[in-house]
Amino acid sequence: MAESAPRRCCLGWDFSTQQVKVVAVDAEMNVFYEESVHFDRDLPEFGTRGGVHVHKDGLTVTSPVLMWVQALDIILEKMKASGFDFSQVLALSGAGQQHGSIYWQAGAQQALRSLSPDLPLHQQLQACFSISDCPVWMDSSTTAQCRQLEAAVGGAQALSCLTGSRAYERFTGNQIAKIYQQNPKAYSHTERISLVSSFAASLFLGSYSPIDYSDGSGMNLLQIQDKVWSQACLGSCAPHLEEKLGPPVPSCSVVGAISSYYVQRYRFPPGCKVVAFTGDNPASLAGMRLEEGDIAVSLGTSDTLFLWLQEPMPALEGHIFCNPVDPQHYMALLCFKNGSLMREKIRDEFASCSWSEFSKALQSTEMGNGGNLGFYFDVMEITPEIIGRHRFNTENHKVSAFPGDVEVRALIEGQFMAKRIHAEGLGYRVMSKTKILATGGASHNRDILQEKGALSSYSLGSSSVALELTL
Ligand SMILES: Nc1ncnc2c1ncn2[C@@H]1O[C@H](COP(=O)(O)OP(=O)(O)O)[C@@H](O)[C@H]1O
Ligand SMILES: O=C(CO)[C@@H](O)[C@H](O)COP(=O)(O)O
């Protein structure tokens, strides 16, 4: 059999809530290789559901750090077994679920620097973390720390003007403050704190990778205009925090060459560059080549809506992050926690656990749902803070249930309506030329996307909305 010609490429990694994924992209921007490891399915020994552990209080949500490390081992071995030619990889970068934090124990940098190519990473990094279960973006247990931080800087709006967001429970500064207050020993044994993105980059770099401006904006710690850590915020959260975070860098920085571990074990070229990893939403803004005026909807575990901004407009709802492409610009983001997992629940309850039945329900009902409206928040929502299922019939009376098909449509219409209402609250206007781009797992479902386009046109009346799909 003829050998195929070597294909120079870059690798893109995604350490998201439910899985680790990789794509290889060639010089013509063709994605010619994809692989993934799904935490619940492929690493059942960690006992996660949807990639996380929800604690008894219903508010604390964590993920095991060694699960992420082992997922990387598995995916690299899968690539090797498939004959993937690592020697052609010129550079790699990637994304991580935002806000999650990793606590490297004293001595971990040394372990990272002296990895043996004979062993998988997870066997060598077992003793490297002072917190084994890391807080992730779904956590909402830090309300007390949020109020402390806002009080320390002169209130919610003042914090938003400084860091781009009022205090949010999942934002990393508040998570660090909770760990310092509740587990001071683990905090003092920590030599470095990474975000999921900079943690993943560190695994490839074989030393600590810096936090980038864009993902760093999701911490309530970074002054988004000056791009430096806010001394007032650091001081309010925990002592010696600046040295544990390290200086932040622009999102496009080359942070170094790949660790010799990968050169020896997988035959990566020694010059393979590691470009700073960033948050999954900033990475989507960059990867979807979003332009000013466009709006992107990501339908992953969370649903998010984001756009490119020239000037920051910090408010009490939503977030402003540093832009990952142009450090002079910004991006606005809204995050909805009841995204794909809520859709899966309604699918399981009303559409026989099948996406094709779910699609049939959407096809068999009319846009507008005969006046029936529903808002579904099985877990405490972020935008806005609300919980429960709320259904209203055509007479605007609250009801406790809809027929199955109506329920499915009410969920999808309610989700897109909420996105639109909150985006307009941020000052964003859908105009006749607005492109709405979609990404994330549920964007593969054309019937769900149909609703996105239809709802935009529907609520706009005569405006036509171009729907461009990025699958
Ligand atoms: N055909 C489909 N229709 C609707 N949703 C889907 C479909 N296929 C996958 N999904 C949803 O996509 C989600 C995963 O999306 P993904 O963007 O990969 O998430 P993450 O990056 O957060 O891990 C799953 O939870 C699943 O509900
Ligand atoms: O909290 C946010 C954004 O602020 C989430 O969007 C996380 O970044 C998780 O992303 P997914 O795993 O859903 O892609």
CSV table of N, CA, C and O in Angstrom, one decimal, residues 212-292:
chain,number,residue,atom,x,y,z
A,212,ASP,N,-3.7,33.6,29.8
A,212,ASP,CA,-3.9,34.6,28.8
A,212,ASP,C,-4.9,35.6,29.2
A,212,ASP,O,-5.8,35.4,30.0
A,213,TYR,N,-4.8,36.8,28.5
A,213,TYR,CA,-5.7,37.9,28.9
A,213,TYR,C,-7.2,37.5,28.8
A,213,TYR,O,-8.0,38.0,29.6
A,214,SER,N,-7.5,36.8,27.7
A,214,SER,CA,-8.9,36.6,27.5
A,214,SER,C,-9.6,35.6,28.5
A,214,SER,O,-10.6,36.0,29.1
A,215,ASP,N,-8.9,34.5,28.7
A,215,ASP,CA,-9.5,33.6,29.7
A,215,ASP,C,-9.3,34.2,31.1
A,215,ASP,O,-10.1,34.0,32.0
A,216,GLY,N,-8.2,34.9,31.3
A,216,GLY,CA,-7.9,35.6,32.6
A,216,GLY,C,-9.0,36.6,32.9
A,216,GLY,O,-9.2,36.9,34.1
A,217,SER,N,-9.8,37.0,31.9
A,217,SER,CA,-10.9,38.0,32.2
A,217,SER,C,-12.1,37.3,32.9
A,217,SER,O,-13.0,38.0,33.4
A,218,GLY,N,-12.1,36.0,33.0
A,218,GLY,CA,-13.2,35.3,33.7
A,218,GLY,C,-12.8,34.9,35.1
A,218,GLY,O,-13.3,33.9,35.6
A,219,MET,N,-12.0,35.8,35.7
A,219,MET,CA,-11.6,35.5,37.1
A,219,MET,C,-12.0,36.5,38.1
A,219,MET,O,-11.9,36.3,39.3
A,220,ASN,N,-12.6,37.7,37.7
A,220,ASN,CA,-12.8,38.8,38.6
A,220,ASN,C,-11.5,39.3,39.2
A,220,ASN,O,-11.5,39.8,40.3
A,221,LEU,N,-10.4,39.1,38.5
A,221,LEU,CA,-9.1,39.5,39.1
A,221,LEU,C,-8.3,40.4,38.1
A,221,LEU,O,-7.4,41.1,38.6
A,222,LEU,N,-8.6,40.3,36.8
A,222,LEU,CA,-7.8,41.0,35.8
A,222,LEU,C,-8.4,42.4,35.5
A,222,LEU,O,-9.6,42.5,35.2
A,223,GLN,N,-7.6,43.4,35.5
A,223,GLN,CA,-8.1,44.7,35.0
A,223,GLN,C,-8.1,44.7,33.5
A,223,GLN,O,-7.0,44.7,32.8
A,224,ILE,N,-9.3,44.6,32.9
A,224,ILE,CA,-9.4,44.3,31.5
A,224,ILE,C,-8.8,45.4,30.6
A,224,ILE,O,-8.4,45.1,29.5
A,225,GLN,N,-8.8,46.6,31.1
A,225,GLN,CA,-8.2,47.7,30.2
A,225,GLN,C,-6.7,47.7,30.3
A,225,GLN,O,-6.1,47.9,29.3
A,226,ASP,N,-6.2,47.5,31.5
A,226,ASP,CA,-4.7,47.6,31.7
A,226,ASP,C,-4.0,46.3,31.5
A,226,ASP,O,-2.8,46.2,31.4
A,227,LYS,N,-4.8,45.2,31.5
A,227,LYS,CA,-4.2,43.8,31.4
A,227,LYS,C,-3.2,43.5,32.5
A,227,LYS,O,-2.2,42.9,32.2
A,228,VAL,N,-3.5,43.9,33.7
A,228,VAL,CA,-2.7,43.5,34.8
A,228,VAL,C,-3.6,43.0,35.9
A,228,VAL,O,-4.8,43.4,35.9
A,229,TRP,N,-3.1,42.2,36.8
A,229,TRP,CA,-3.9,41.8,38.0
A,229,TRP,C,-4.3,43.0,38.8
A,229,TRP,O,-3.4,43.8,39.0
A,230,SER,N,-5.5,43.0,39.3
A,230,SER,CA,-5.9,44.1,40.2
A,230,SER,C,-5.4,43.8,41.6
A,230,SER,O,-5.8,42.8,42.2
A,231,GLN,N,-4.6,44.7,42.1
A,231,GLN,CA,-4.1,44.5,43.5
A,231,GLN,C,-5.2,44.4,44.5
A,231,GLN,O,-5.2,43.6,45.4
A,232,ALA,N,-6.3,45.3,44.3
A,232,ALA,CA,-7.4,45.3,45.2
A,232,ALA,C,-8.1,43.9,45.2
A,232,ALA,O,-8.5,43.4,46.3
A,233,CYS,N,-8.3,43.4,44.0
A,233,CYS,CA,-9.0,42.1,44.0
A,233,CYS,C,-8.2,41.0,44.5
A,233,CYS,O,-8.7,40.1,45.3
A,234,LEU,N,-6.9,40.9,44.1
A,234,LEU,CA,-6.0,39.9,44.6
A,234,LEU,C,-6.0,39.9,46.2
A,234,LEU,O,-6.2,38.9,46.8
A,235,GLY,N,-5.9,41.1,46.7
A,235,GLY,CA,-5.7,41.3,48.2
A,235,GLY,C,-7.0,40.8,48.9
A,235,GLY,O,-7.0,40.3,49.9
A,236,SER,N,-8.2,41.0,48.2
A,236,SER,CA,-9.4,40.6,48.8
A,236,SER,C,-9.6,39.1,48.8
A,236,SER,O,-10.3,38.5,49.7
A,237,CYS,N,-9.0,38.5,47.8
A,237,CYS,CA,-9.3,37.0,47.6
A,237,CYS,C,-8.4,36.1,48.5
A,237,CYS,O,-8.9,35.2,49.2
A,238,ALA,N,-7.1,36.4,48.4
A,238,ALA,CA,-6.2,35.5,49.2
A,238,ALA,C,-4.8,36.1,49.1
A,238,ALA,O,-4.4,36.8,48.2
A,239,PRO,N,-3.9,35.7,50.1
A,239,PRO,CA,-2.6,36.3,50.2
A,239,PRO,C,-1.6,35.6,49.2
A,239,PRO,O,-1.9,34.5,48.7
A,240,HIS,N,-0.6,36.3,48.8
A,240,HIS,CA,0.5,35.8,47.9
A,240,HIS,C,-0.1,35.3,46.5
A,240,HIS,O,0.4,34.4,45.9
A,241,LEU,N,-1.3,35.9,46.2
A,241,LEU,CA,-2.0,35.3,45.0
A,241,LEU,C,-1.2,35.7,43.7
A,241,LEU,O,-1.2,34.8,42.7
A,242,GLU,N,-0.7,36.9,43.6
A,242,GLU,CA,0.0,37.3,42.4
A,242,GLU,C,1.1,36.3,42.0
A,242,GLU,O,1.2,35.9,40.8
A,243,GLU,N,1.9,35.9,43.0
A,243,GLU,CA,3.0,35.0,42.6
A,243,GLU,C,2.5,33.6,42.2
A,243,GLU,O,3.1,32.8,41.5
A,244,LYS,N,1.3,33.2,42.8
A,244,LYS,CA,0.7,31.9,42.4
A,244,LYS,C,0.1,31.9,41.0
A,244,LYS,O,-0.1,30.9,40.4
A,245,LEU,N,-0.3,33.1,40.5
A,245,LEU,CA,-0.9,33.2,39.2
A,245,LEU,C,0.1,33.4,38.1
A,245,LEU,O,-0.1,33.0,37.0
A,246,GLY,N,1.2,34.1,38.4
A,246,GLY,CA,2.2,34.5,37.4
A,246,GLY,C,1.6,35.6,36.5
A,246,GLY,O,0.4,35.8,36.5
A,247,PRO,N,2.5,36.3,35.7
A,247,PRO,CA,2.0,37.4,34.9
A,247,PRO,C,1.1,36.9,33.7
A,247,PRO,O,1.5,35.9,33.1
A,248,PRO,N,0.0,37.6,33.4
A,248,PRO,CA,-0.8,37.2,32.2
A,248,PRO,C,-0.2,37.6,30.9
A,248,PRO,O,0.6,38.6,30.9
A,249,VAL,N,-0.5,37.0,29.8
A,249,VAL,CA,0.1,37.3,28.5
A,249,VAL,C,-1.0,37.4,27.5
A,249,VAL,O,-2.1,36.9,27.6
A,250,PRO,N,-0.7,38.1,26.3
A,250,PRO,CA,-1.7,38.1,25.2
A,250,PRO,C,-2.1,36.7,24.8
A,250,PRO,O,-1.2,35.8,24.8
A,251,SER,N,-3.3,36.5,24.3
A,251,SER,CA,-3.8,35.2,24.0
A,251,SER,C,-3.1,34.5,22.8
A,251,SER,O,-3.1,33.3,22.7
A,252,CYS,N,-2.4,35.3,22.0
A,252,CYS,CA,-1.7,34.7,20.8
A,252,CYS,C,-0.2,34.5,21.1
A,252,CYS,O,0.5,34.1,20.2
A,253,SER,N,0.2,34.6,22.3
A,253,SER,CA,1.6,34.4,22.6
A,253,SER,C,2.1,33.0,22.4
A,253,SER,O,1.4,32.0,22.7
A,254,VAL,N,3.3,32.9,21.8
A,254,VAL,CA,4.0,31.6,21.8
A,254,VAL,C,4.6,31.4,23.2
A,254,VAL,O,5.4,32.3,23.6
A,255,VAL,N,4.2,30.4,23.9
A,255,VAL,CA,4.7,30.3,25.3
A,255,VAL,C,5.9,29.4,25.5
A,255,VAL,O,6.5,29.3,26.5
A,256,GLY,N,6.3,28.8,24.4
A,256,GLY,CA,7.5,27.9,24.4
A,256,GLY,C,7.4,26.8,23.4
A,256,GLY,O,6.5,26.7,22.6
A,257,ALA,N,8.4,25.9,23.5
A,257,ALA,CA,8.5,24.7,22.6
A,257,ALA,C,7.9,23.5,23.4
A,257,ALA,O,8.0,23.5,24.7
A,258,ILE,N,7.5,22.6,22.7
A,258,ILE,CA,6.9,21.4,23.4
A,258,ILE,C,7.9,20.7,24.2
A,258,ILE,O,9.1,20.6,23.9
A,259,SER,N,7.4,20.1,25.3
A,259,SER,CA,8.3,19.4,26.3
A,259,SER,C,9.0,18.2,25.6
A,259,SER,O,8.4,17.5,24.7
A,260,SER,N,10.2,17.9,26.0
A,260,SER,CA,10.9,16.7,25.4
A,260,SER,C,10.2,15.4,25.6
A,260,SER,O,10.4,14.4,24.9
A,261,TYR,N,9.3,15.4,26.6
A,261,TYR,CA,8.5,14.2,26.9
A,261,TYR,C,7.8,13.8,25.6
A,261,TYR,O,7.8,12.6,25.2
A,262,TYR,N,7.2,14.7,24.9
A,262,TYR,CA,6.4,14.4,23.7
A,262,TYR,C,7.3,14.1,22.5
A,262,TYR,O,6.9,13.4,21.6
A,263,VAL,N,8.5,14.7,22.5
A,263,VAL,CA,9.4,14.5,21.4
A,263,VAL,C,9.9,13.0,21.5
A,263,VAL,O,9.9,12.3,20.5
A,264,GLN,N,10.2,12.6,22.7
A,264,GLN,CA,10.7,11.2,22.9
A,264,GLN,C,9.6,10.2,22.8
A,264,GLN,O,9.8,9.1,22.2
A,265,ARG,N,8.5,10.5,23.4
A,265,ARG,CA,7.4,9.4,23.5
A,265,ARG,C,6.6,9.3,22.2
A,265,ARG,O,6.1,8.3,21.8
A,266,TYR,N,6.3,10.5,21.6
A,266,TYR,CA,5.4,10.5,20.4
A,266,TYR,C,6.0,11.0,19.1
A,266,TYR,O,5.4,11.0,18.1
A,267,ARG,N,7.3,11.4,19.2
A,267,ARG,CA,8.0,11.9,18.0
A,267,ARG,C,7.5,13.2,17.5
A,267,ARG,O,7.6,13.5,16.3
A,268,PHE,N,7.0,14.1,18.4
A,268,PHE,CA,6.8,15.5,18.0
A,268,PHE,C,8.1,16.1,17.6
A,268,PHE,O,9.2,15.7,18.2
A,269,PRO,N,8.2,17.1,16.7
A,269,PRO,CA,9.5,17.7,16.4
A,269,PRO,C,9.8,18.6,17.6
A,269,PRO,O,9.0,19.3,18.2
A,270,PRO,N,11.1,18.7,17.9
A,270,PRO,CA,11.5,19.5,19.1
A,270,PRO,C,11.1,21.0,19.0
A,270,PRO,O,10.9,21.7,20.0
A,271,GLY,N,11.0,21.5,17.8
A,271,GLY,CA,10.6,22.9,17.6
A,271,GLY,C,9.1,23.2,17.6
A,271,GLY,O,8.7,24.3,17.4
A,272,CYS,N,8.3,22.2,17.8
A,272,CYS,CA,6.9,22.4,17.8
A,272,CYS,C,6.5,23.4,18.9
A,272,CYS,O,6.8,23.3,20.0
A,273,LYS,N,5.8,24.5,18.4
A,273,LYS,CA,5.5,25.6,19.3
A,273,LYS,C,4.2,25.4,20.0
A,273,LYS,O,3.2,24.8,19.5
A,274,VAL,N,4.2,25.8,21.3
A,274,VAL,CA,3.0,25.8,22.1
A,274,VAL,C,2.5,27.3,22.2
A,274,VAL,O,3.2,28.1,22.6
A,275,VAL,N,1.3,27.5,21.6
A,275,VAL,CA,0.7,28.9,21.7
A,275,VAL,C,-0.2,28.9,22.9
A,275,VAL,O,-0.9,27.9,23.1
A,276,ALA,N,-0.3,30.0,23.6
A,276,ALA,CA,-1.1,30.1,24.8
A,276,ALA,C,-2.5,29.5,24.5
A,276,ALA,O,-3.1,29.8,23.5
A,277,PHE,N,-3.0,28.7,25.5
A,277,PHE,CA,-4.4,28.2,25.4
A,277,PHE,C,-5.3,29.3,26.0
A,277,PHE,O,-4.8,30.1,26.8
A,278,THR,N,-6.5,29.3,25.5
A,278,THR,CA,-7.5,30.3,26.1
A,278,THR,C,-8.8,29.6,26.5
A,278,THR,O,-8.9,28.4,26.4
A,279,GLY,N,-9.8,30.4,26.8
A,279,GLY,CA,-11.1,29.8,27.2
A,279,GLY,C,-11.8,29.3,25.9
A,279,GLY,O,-11.6,29.8,24.8
A,280,ASP,N,-12.7,28.4,26.2
A,280,ASP,CA,-13.4,27.8,25.0
A,280,ASP,C,-14.2,28.8,24.2
A,280,ASP,O,-14.3,28.8,23.0
A,281,ASN,N,-14.8,29.8,24.9
A,281,ASN,CA,-15.6,30.8,24.2
A,281,ASN,C,-14.8,31.8,23.5
A,281,ASN,O,-15.0,32.0,22.3
A,282,PRO,N,-13.7,32.4,24.1
A,282,PRO,CA,-12.8,33.2,23.3
A,282,PRO,C,-12.2,32.4,22.1
A,282,PRO,O,-12.1,33.0,21.0
A,283,ALA,N,-11.9,31.1,22.3
A,283,ALA,CA,-11.3,30.3,21.2
A,283,ALA,C,-12.4,30.2,20.1
A,283,ALA,O,-12.0,30.3,18.9
A,284,SER,N,-13.6,30.1,20.4
A,284,SER,CA,-14.7,30.0,19.4
A,284,SER,C,-14.8,31.4,18.6
A,284,SER,O,-15.0,31.4,17.4
A,285,LEU,N,-14.7,32.5,19.4
A,285,LEU,CA,-14.7,33.8,18.7
A,285,LEU,C,-13.6,33.9,17.7
A,285,LEU,O,-13.8,34.3,16.5
A,286,ALA,N,-12.4,33.4,18.1
A,286,ALA,CA,-11.3,33.4,17.1
A,286,ALA,C,-11.5,32.5,16.0
A,286,ALA,O,-11.4,32.8,14.8
A,287,GLY,N,-11.9,31.2,16.3
A,287,GLY,CA,-12.0,30.1,15.3
A,287,GLY,C,-13.1,30.4,14.3
A,287,GLY,O,-13.1,30.0,13.2
A,288,MET,N,-14.2,31.0,14.8
A,288,MET,CA,-15.3,31.3,13.9
A,288,MET,C,-15.1,32.5,13.1
A,288,MET,O,-16.0,32.9,12.3
A,289,ARG,N,-14.0,33.2,13.3
A,289,ARG,CA,-13.6,34.4,12.6
A,289,ARG,C,-14.8,35.4,12.7
A,289,ARG,O,-15.2,36.0,11.7
A,290,LEU,N,-15.3,35.6,13.9
A,290,LEU,CA,-16.4,36.5,14.1
A,290,LEU,C,-15.9,37.9,13.8
A,290,LEU,O,-14.8,38.3,14.1
A,291,GLU,N,-16.8,38.7,13.2
A,291,GLU,CA,-16.5,40.1,12.9
A,291,GLU,C,-17.5,41.0,13.6
A,291,GLU,O,-18.5,40.5,14.1
A,292,GLU,N,-17.1,42.2,13.7
A,292,GLU,CA,-18.0,43.2,14.4
A,292,GLU,C,-19.4,43.1,13.8
A,292,GLU,O,-19.5,43.1,12.6
